[in-house]
Amino acid sequence: MEVKSVKEVHTELLMHSVRFAKDEQGRRKGQDVLFKWPEIEKKLGEHKHIYVVDARLGSNNHTHRLWYDIIPPHTEEGQDWRTLGHRHTVEAIIYFLKGHGHSIIDGERYDWGPGDLLSVPMFSWHRHINDSNEPVLRIASTTGPLSLALGQAVYEDERFPEFWIYAQEGEDARKTLIPGGGAQLDNGQTLRNRSAEMYAEQVAFAMHEEQLRRKSKVLVRQKDLVFEPTAMGNLAYVVDPRIGCHSKALGVVMAEIPPGKRSGAHRHLYDEIDLIVGGKGKIIVEDKEFDFDTLDVLSIPVFQWHQYFNTGSEPLRILGINTRLAMDNLGLSLTHQGEHADYV
Ligand SMILES: [Fe+2]
Ligand SMILES: [Fe+2]
């Protein structure tokens, strides 16, 4: 076996860093953009849970994924859940396309139907139940890949308490992410200086976050969406901390483009996955074009120009699920606006 010198090994490591951005450009250009509904539907006939955009299936998306699934009439996701359901240290959104049902999230009941969206708070216990006589068809998107890459992906399921990491059995399991101590010394004394205060804030952070998450907006109803004109066209913000959600990684917008019109063009550093919820159209991604239809999924490569065109006779509605907030929090924000929409 060839033995490399220290110099060779460490020169290679340096070049790996130097080459990475250029290599990544190539991976973005080569990634799959369009996922057609008829093919997804065929797979859903064989299995009720189909991953669509997922790094484990070759997608170049590093921060979130999207899957379709079906909950059969009068059943529940995760059969045999009876009380808590499950929870995870990833952010999740669920968008319902067909059927009616309800979710229990940290003991609260939320009823939903087609066009409604749930922003499931990080690490909240939750269950989703189909109350209707028809199958529930839905998509879900989570920051699973991001949490896995950070080494912080924890999935706790009421059926498998032997794999729980944080939950203590009993009431605490419903309330706390990391049951933590206070900032007092063992003798009960509280230190009064700036450094001690800053450290106490650090210890209290998880509990404080927990309270903010529990107070945040969870259910967004289709009828409550407010569309307003922007440089990209008519947009309704669906999940964003500026409208009452406590999201740190996932954001959601709904875009609407009238027949014969086009959106603005832009590019950005965050990952974006689009679900076509109504109408048909065309997208230009850099120098490529793709025709899409209702229920198709688009995976937008990072920092590639993209623009949407409504080529049908119905309004085109696109649900854009992105990890802009995660990138903002990492200081990696950059959005370039190109051509503006032609209808605002
Ligand atoms: Fe979940
Ligand atoms: Fe975009």
Short mmCIF file of C-alpha atoms and ligand atoms in Angstrom, two decimals:
data_model
loop_
_atom_site.label_atom_id
_atom_site.label_comp_id
_atom_site.label_asym_id
_atom_site.label_seq_id
_atom_site.Cartn_x
_atom_site.Cartn_y
_atom_site.Cartn_z
CA MET A 1 0.00 0.00 0.00
CA GLU A 2 1.26 3.43 -0.92
CA VAL A 3 2.25 5.47 2.11
CA LYS A 4 1.84 9.21 1.70
CA SER A 5 4.16 11.67 3.34
CA VAL A 6 2.90 14.11 5.95
CA LYS A 7 3.41 16.87 3.40
CA GLU A 8 1.30 15.06 0.77
CA VAL A 9 -1.57 14.31 3.19
CA HIS A 10 -1.79 17.85 4.50
CA THR A 11 -1.41 19.45 1.09
CA GLU A 12 -4.35 17.32 -0.09
CA LEU A 13 -6.44 18.46 2.88
CA LEU A 14 -5.73 22.09 2.08
CA MET A 15 -6.62 21.59 -1.58
CA HIS A 16 -9.87 19.89 -0.58
CA SER A 17 -10.92 23.15 1.10
CA VAL A 18 -9.69 25.29 -1.77
CA ARG A 19 -11.44 23.18 -4.42
CA PHE A 20 -14.72 22.71 -2.54
CA ALA A 21 -16.66 25.75 -3.79
CA LYS A 22 -15.86 25.03 -7.44
CA ASP A 23 -16.72 21.34 -7.02
CA GLU A 24 -19.99 22.34 -5.35
CA GLN A 25 -20.87 24.52 -8.36
CA GLY A 26 -20.64 21.42 -10.52
CA ARG A 27 -22.81 19.40 -8.12
CA ARG A 28 -25.45 22.16 -8.16
CA LYS A 29 -25.50 22.27 -11.94
CA GLY A 30 -25.86 18.49 -12.10
CA GLN A 31 -28.58 18.07 -9.47
CA ASP A 32 -32.14 16.95 -10.22
CA VAL A 33 -34.54 19.91 -10.29
CA LEU A 34 -37.94 18.49 -11.29
CA PHE A 35 -39.78 15.59 -9.61
CA LYS A 36 -42.98 14.66 -11.46
CA TRP A 37 -46.15 13.80 -9.55
CA PRO A 38 -47.16 10.79 -11.71
CA GLU A 39 -43.91 9.03 -10.76
CA ILE A 40 -44.32 9.93 -7.08
CA GLU A 41 -47.95 8.73 -7.18
CA LYS A 42 -46.88 5.39 -8.64
CA LYS A 43 -44.42 4.89 -5.76
CA LEU A 44 -47.09 5.91 -3.23
CA GLY A 45 -49.14 2.99 -4.59
CA GLU A 46 -46.37 0.66 -3.36
CA HIS A 47 -45.47 2.40 -0.11
CA LYS A 48 -47.33 5.11 1.78
CA HIS A 49 -44.24 7.21 2.57
CA ILE A 50 -42.01 8.35 -0.31
CA TYR A 51 -38.93 10.54 0.07
CA VAL A 52 -38.70 12.91 -2.91
CA VAL A 53 -35.94 15.49 -2.34
CA ASP A 54 -33.36 13.92 -0.05
CA ALA A 55 -29.56 13.98 0.09
CA ARG A 56 -29.64 10.23 0.81
CA LEU A 57 -31.21 9.76 -2.63
CA GLY A 58 -28.57 11.86 -4.38
CA SER A 59 -30.08 15.33 -3.97
CA ASN A 60 -27.54 18.11 -3.44
CA ASN A 61 -29.70 19.68 -0.73
CA HIS A 62 -27.66 19.93 2.49
CA THR A 63 -30.21 21.43 4.87
CA HIS A 64 -33.74 20.07 4.35
CA ARG A 65 -35.72 17.32 2.64
CA LEU A 66 -39.26 16.71 1.41
CA TRP A 67 -41.44 13.64 1.34
CA TYR A 68 -44.99 12.76 0.35
CA ASP A 69 -47.12 10.47 2.42
CA ILE A 70 -50.61 9.07 2.76
CA ILE A 71 -52.50 8.45 6.01
CA PRO A 72 -55.28 5.91 5.20
CA PRO A 73 -58.87 6.71 6.32
CA HIS A 74 -59.44 6.59 10.09
CA THR A 75 -55.83 5.75 10.94
CA GLU A 76 -52.91 7.59 12.43
CA GLU A 77 -49.33 8.26 11.37
CA GLY A 78 -47.20 5.88 13.47
CA GLN A 79 -49.87 3.30 14.32
CA ASP A 80 -49.71 2.24 17.99
CA TRP A 81 -49.01 5.74 19.18
CA ARG A 82 -51.43 6.27 22.01
CA THR A 83 -50.31 9.21 24.07
CA LEU A 84 -47.24 11.30 23.21
CA GLY A 85 -46.58 10.27 19.58
CA HIS A 86 -43.06 11.33 18.75
CA ARG A 87 -40.80 14.38 18.73
CA HIS A 88 -37.55 15.38 17.09
CA THR A 89 -34.82 18.00 17.16
CA VAL A 90 -35.57 19.01 13.59
CA GLU A 91 -37.98 21.68 12.42
CA ALA A 92 -40.88 20.37 10.37
CA ILE A 93 -43.67 21.73 8.26
CA ILE A 94 -46.59 19.71 6.95
CA TYR A 95 -48.87 20.83 4.12
CA PHE A 96 -52.17 18.99 3.64
CA LEU A 97 -53.37 18.40 0.09
CA LYS A 98 -56.34 16.03 0.57
CA GLY A 99 -58.43 14.71 3.43
CA HIS A 100 -59.30 16.05 6.88
CA GLY A 101 -58.01 15.26 10.32
CA HIS A 102 -56.40 16.64 13.42
CA SER A 103 -53.05 16.78 15.17
CA ILE A 104 -52.28 16.72 18.87
CA ILE A 105 -49.21 18.85 19.50
CA ASP A 106 -48.08 19.11 23.11
CA GLY A 107 -51.61 18.24 24.21
CA GLU A 108 -53.31 20.89 22.00
CA ARG A 109 -55.70 19.82 19.23
CA TYR A 110 -55.43 21.38 15.76
CA ASP A 111 -58.02 20.50 13.09
CA TRP A 112 -56.90 20.76 9.47
CA GLY A 113 -57.98 20.23 5.88
CA PRO A 114 -56.69 20.75 2.34
CA GLY A 115 -54.51 23.86 1.98
CA ASP A 116 -53.73 24.12 5.70
CA LEU A 117 -50.16 23.97 7.02
CA LEU A 118 -48.63 22.97 10.35
CA SER A 119 -45.36 24.40 11.58
CA VAL A 120 -44.50 21.75 14.18
CA PRO A 121 -42.47 23.37 16.97
CA MET A 122 -39.01 21.87 17.50
CA PHE A 123 -39.09 18.92 19.92
CA SER A 124 -42.83 19.10 20.65
CA TRP A 125 -44.62 15.76 21.10
CA HIS A 126 -47.03 15.28 18.20
CA ARG A 127 -49.49 12.90 16.53
CA HIS A 128 -51.39 13.26 13.23
CA ILE A 129 -54.75 11.52 12.82
CA ASN A 130 -56.96 11.08 9.74
CA ASP A 131 -60.60 11.56 10.85
CA SER A 132 -62.10 11.26 7.38
CA ASN A 133 -63.33 8.56 5.01
CA GLU A 134 -60.71 9.45 2.41
CA PRO A 135 -56.91 9.14 2.47
CA VAL A 136 -54.98 12.15 3.74
CA LEU A 137 -52.39 13.20 1.17
CA ARG A 138 -49.71 15.51 2.51
CA ILE A 139 -46.12 16.61 2.11
CA ALA A 140 -43.68 17.22 4.91
CA SER A 141 -40.37 19.00 4.92
CA THR A 142 -37.85 18.88 7.75
CA THR A 143 -34.36 20.08 8.59
CA GLY A 144 -33.28 16.46 9.18
CA PRO A 145 -30.11 16.73 7.03
CA LEU A 146 -28.97 19.88 8.83
CA SER A 147 -29.52 18.39 12.31
CA LEU A 148 -27.82 15.13 11.28
CA ALA A 149 -24.78 17.01 9.92
CA LEU A 150 -24.57 18.92 13.21
CA GLY A 151 -24.68 15.64 15.14
CA GLN A 152 -27.84 16.86 16.88
CA ALA A 153 -30.64 14.79 15.33
CA VAL A 154 -32.68 13.19 18.12
CA TYR A 155 -35.91 11.32 17.35
CA GLU A 156 -37.86 10.17 20.41
CA ASP A 157 -40.84 7.89 19.85
CA GLU A 158 -43.28 6.77 22.53
CA ARG A 159 -42.99 3.19 21.24
CA PHE A 160 -39.22 3.07 21.82
CA PRO A 161 -38.41 4.76 25.15
CA GLU A 162 -35.12 2.81 25.27
CA PHE A 163 -33.81 5.24 22.61
CA TRP A 164 -34.85 8.42 24.39
CA ILE A 165 -32.01 10.81 25.07
CA TYR A 166 -33.59 13.81 26.80
CA ALA A 167 -37.06 12.77 27.85
CA GLN A 168 -37.61 11.61 31.38
CA GLU A 169 -40.66 9.44 31.71
CA GLY A 170 -43.51 11.39 33.25
CA GLU A 171 -44.64 14.97 33.10
CA ASP A 172 -41.17 16.43 32.37
CA ALA A 173 -41.09 14.56 29.09
CA ARG A 174 -43.93 16.70 27.80
CA LYS A 175 -42.40 20.00 28.75
CA THR A 176 -38.67 20.22 28.57
CA LEU A 177 -35.99 19.87 25.96
CA ILE A 178 -33.12 19.58 28.40
CA PRO A 179 -34.17 19.65 32.04
CA GLY A 180 -31.53 22.03 33.27
CA GLY A 181 -30.38 23.44 36.55
CA GLY A 182 -30.48 27.08 37.54
CA ALA A 183 -27.62 29.47 37.74
CA GLN A 184 -27.37 29.44 41.49
CA LEU A 185 -24.39 28.10 43.39
CA ASP A 186 -24.82 25.02 45.58
CA ASN A 187 -25.12 27.25 48.65
CA GLY A 188 -28.12 29.05 47.07
CA GLN A 189 -26.15 32.24 46.44
CA THR A 190 -26.68 34.10 43.14
CA LEU A 191 -23.58 35.86 41.83
CA ARG A 192 -24.13 39.46 40.72
CA ASN A 193 -21.66 40.33 38.01
CA ARG A 194 -21.91 40.63 34.21
CA SER A 195 -20.13 37.36 33.44
CA ALA A 196 -22.26 35.41 35.91
CA GLU A 197 -25.41 36.95 34.37
CA MET A 198 -24.26 36.04 30.87
CA TYR A 199 -23.56 32.46 31.93
CA ALA A 200 -26.94 32.23 33.69
CA GLU A 201 -28.61 33.33 30.42
CA GLN A 202 -26.78 30.51 28.65
CA VAL A 203 -28.06 27.93 31.15
CA ALA A 204 -31.62 29.32 30.93
CA PHE A 205 -31.59 29.49 27.11
CA ALA A 206 -33.15 26.10 26.34
CA MET A 207 -36.00 26.61 28.81
CA HIS A 208 -36.67 30.11 27.50
CA GLU A 209 -36.71 28.83 23.90
CA GLU A 210 -39.12 26.12 24.95
CA GLN A 211 -41.56 28.71 26.30
CA LEU A 212 -41.33 30.82 23.12
CA ARG A 213 -41.90 27.75 20.94
CA ARG A 214 -44.96 26.72 22.90
CA LYS A 215 -46.49 30.19 22.51
CA SER A 216 -45.79 30.41 18.75
CA LYS A 217 -48.16 30.03 15.80
CA VAL A 218 -48.56 26.36 14.79
CA LEU A 219 -51.48 26.13 12.32
CA VAL A 220 -51.74 28.35 9.23
CA ARG A 221 -55.05 28.10 7.42
CA GLN A 222 -55.29 28.49 3.67
CA LYS A 223 -58.05 31.11 4.06
CA ASP A 224 -55.84 33.30 6.26
CA LEU A 225 -53.04 33.73 3.71
CA VAL A 226 -52.51 37.37 2.74
CA PHE A 227 -51.01 37.90 -0.73
CA GLU A 228 -49.20 41.16 -1.38
CA PRO A 229 -47.20 42.43 -4.35
CA THR A 230 -43.38 42.16 -4.16
CA ALA A 231 -40.52 42.31 -6.67
CA MET A 232 -40.92 38.52 -7.04
CA GLY A 233 -44.70 38.78 -7.65
CA ASN A 234 -47.64 38.20 -5.29
CA LEU A 235 -46.37 36.54 -2.12
CA ALA A 236 -47.94 35.42 1.14
CA TYR A 237 -45.53 34.68 3.99
CA VAL A 238 -46.71 31.44 5.60
CA VAL A 239 -44.01 30.54 8.14
CA ASP A 240 -41.68 33.28 9.36
CA PRO A 241 -40.71 34.56 12.81
CA ARG A 242 -41.88 38.04 11.75
CA ILE A 243 -45.48 36.77 11.61
CA GLY A 244 -45.57 34.90 14.90
CA CYS A 245 -43.81 31.59 14.17
CA HIS A 246 -40.85 30.54 16.30
CA SER A 247 -38.87 29.10 13.41
CA LYS A 248 -35.05 29.25 13.40
CA ALA A 249 -34.34 27.26 10.23
CA LEU A 250 -37.38 26.68 7.98
CA GLY A 251 -39.36 29.42 6.25
CA VAL A 252 -42.35 29.06 3.93
CA VAL A 253 -43.92 31.39 1.37
CA MET A 254 -46.77 30.93 -1.10
CA ALA A 255 -46.42 32.61 -4.50
CA GLU A 256 -49.29 33.29 -6.87
CA ILE A 257 -48.83 34.09 -10.58
CA PRO A 258 -51.81 34.91 -12.86
CA PRO A 259 -52.21 33.11 -16.24
CA GLY A 260 -49.74 34.35 -18.86
CA LYS A 261 -47.56 36.19 -16.30
CA ARG A 262 -44.12 35.59 -14.83
CA SER A 263 -42.50 35.99 -11.41
CA GLY A 264 -39.36 37.95 -10.74
CA ALA A 265 -35.97 36.23 -11.09
CA HIS A 266 -33.65 35.80 -8.12
CA ARG A 267 -30.93 33.65 -6.60
CA HIS A 268 -29.97 32.99 -3.01
CA LEU A 269 -27.67 30.99 -0.73
CA TYR A 270 -30.44 28.99 0.96
CA ASP A 271 -31.88 25.66 -0.17
CA GLU A 272 -35.42 25.85 -1.58
CA ILE A 273 -37.93 23.11 -2.35
CA ASP A 274 -41.17 24.07 -4.14
CA LEU A 275 -44.46 22.22 -4.22
CA ILE A 276 -46.80 23.17 -7.06
CA VAL A 277 -50.17 23.38 -5.32
CA GLY A 278 -52.22 24.65 -8.28
CA GLY A 279 -51.91 25.39 -12.00
CA LYS A 280 -49.08 24.64 -14.41
CA GLY A 281 -46.05 26.46 -15.65
CA LYS A 282 -42.40 26.62 -16.55
CA ILE A 283 -39.29 27.43 -14.56
CA ILE A 284 -35.98 28.68 -15.91
CA VAL A 285 -33.04 27.65 -13.72
CA GLU A 286 -29.89 29.35 -15.06
CA ASP A 287 -29.75 28.00 -18.65
CA LYS A 288 -32.28 25.15 -18.29
CA GLU A 289 -36.08 25.05 -18.60
CA PHE A 290 -38.51 22.64 -16.95
CA ASP A 291 -42.29 22.33 -17.49
CA PHE A 292 -44.23 21.49 -14.35
CA ASP A 293 -47.78 20.67 -13.30
CA THR A 294 -49.84 20.57 -10.09
CA LEU A 295 -48.28 18.36 -7.35
CA ASP A 296 -44.85 18.33 -9.00
CA VAL A 297 -41.87 19.22 -6.79
CA LEU A 298 -38.91 21.46 -7.66
CA SER A 299 -35.53 21.46 -5.92
CA ILE A 300 -33.83 24.80 -6.56
CA PRO A 301 -30.02 24.62 -6.62
CA VAL A 302 -28.25 27.03 -4.28
CA PHE A 303 -27.35 30.40 -5.83
CA GLN A 304 -28.72 29.62 -9.30
CA TRP A 305 -31.00 32.18 -10.96
CA HIS A 306 -34.60 30.99 -11.16
CA GLN A 307 -37.86 32.44 -12.52
CA TYR A 308 -41.38 31.04 -12.87
CA PHE A 309 -43.89 31.43 -15.73
CA ASN A 310 -47.60 30.58 -15.65
CA THR A 311 -48.26 28.78 -18.95
CA GLY A 312 -51.78 27.57 -18.03
CA SER A 313 -55.22 29.12 -17.73
CA GLU A 314 -55.53 28.87 -13.91
CA PRO A 315 -53.65 30.88 -11.26
CA LEU A 316 -50.29 29.21 -10.56
CA ARG A 317 -49.67 28.64 -6.85
CA ILE A 318 -46.25 27.59 -5.57
CA LEU A 319 -45.45 26.68 -1.95
CA GLY A 320 -41.78 27.53 -1.42
CA ILE A 321 -40.13 25.84 1.56
CA ASN A 322 -36.69 27.20 2.31
CA THR A 323 -33.92 27.19 4.90
CA ARG A 324 -33.31 30.93 4.66
CA LEU A 325 -33.61 31.35 8.44
CA ALA A 326 -30.90 28.75 9.08
CA MET A 327 -28.58 30.53 6.68
CA ASP A 328 -29.43 33.94 8.17
CA ASN A 329 -28.50 32.61 11.60
CA LEU A 330 -25.17 31.33 10.22
CA GLY A 331 -24.45 34.73 8.69
CA LEU A 332 -24.66 33.20 5.20
CA SER A 333 -27.38 35.39 3.72
CA LEU A 334 -27.31 36.71 0.21
CA THR A 335 -30.28 37.21 -2.12
CA HIS A 336 -29.85 38.86 -5.51
CA GLN A 337 -32.96 40.23 -7.22
CA GLY A 338 -32.90 40.21 -11.04
CA GLU A 339 -35.79 40.96 -13.38
CA HIS A 340 -39.01 41.94 -11.56
CA ALA A 341 -42.39 40.24 -11.91
CA ASP A 342 -44.45 41.57 -14.85
CA TYR A 343 -47.80 41.85 -13.05
CA VAL A 344 -47.25 43.96 -9.92
FE FE B 1 -42.82 14.33 13.34
FE FE B 2 -36.10 31.30 -4.69
#
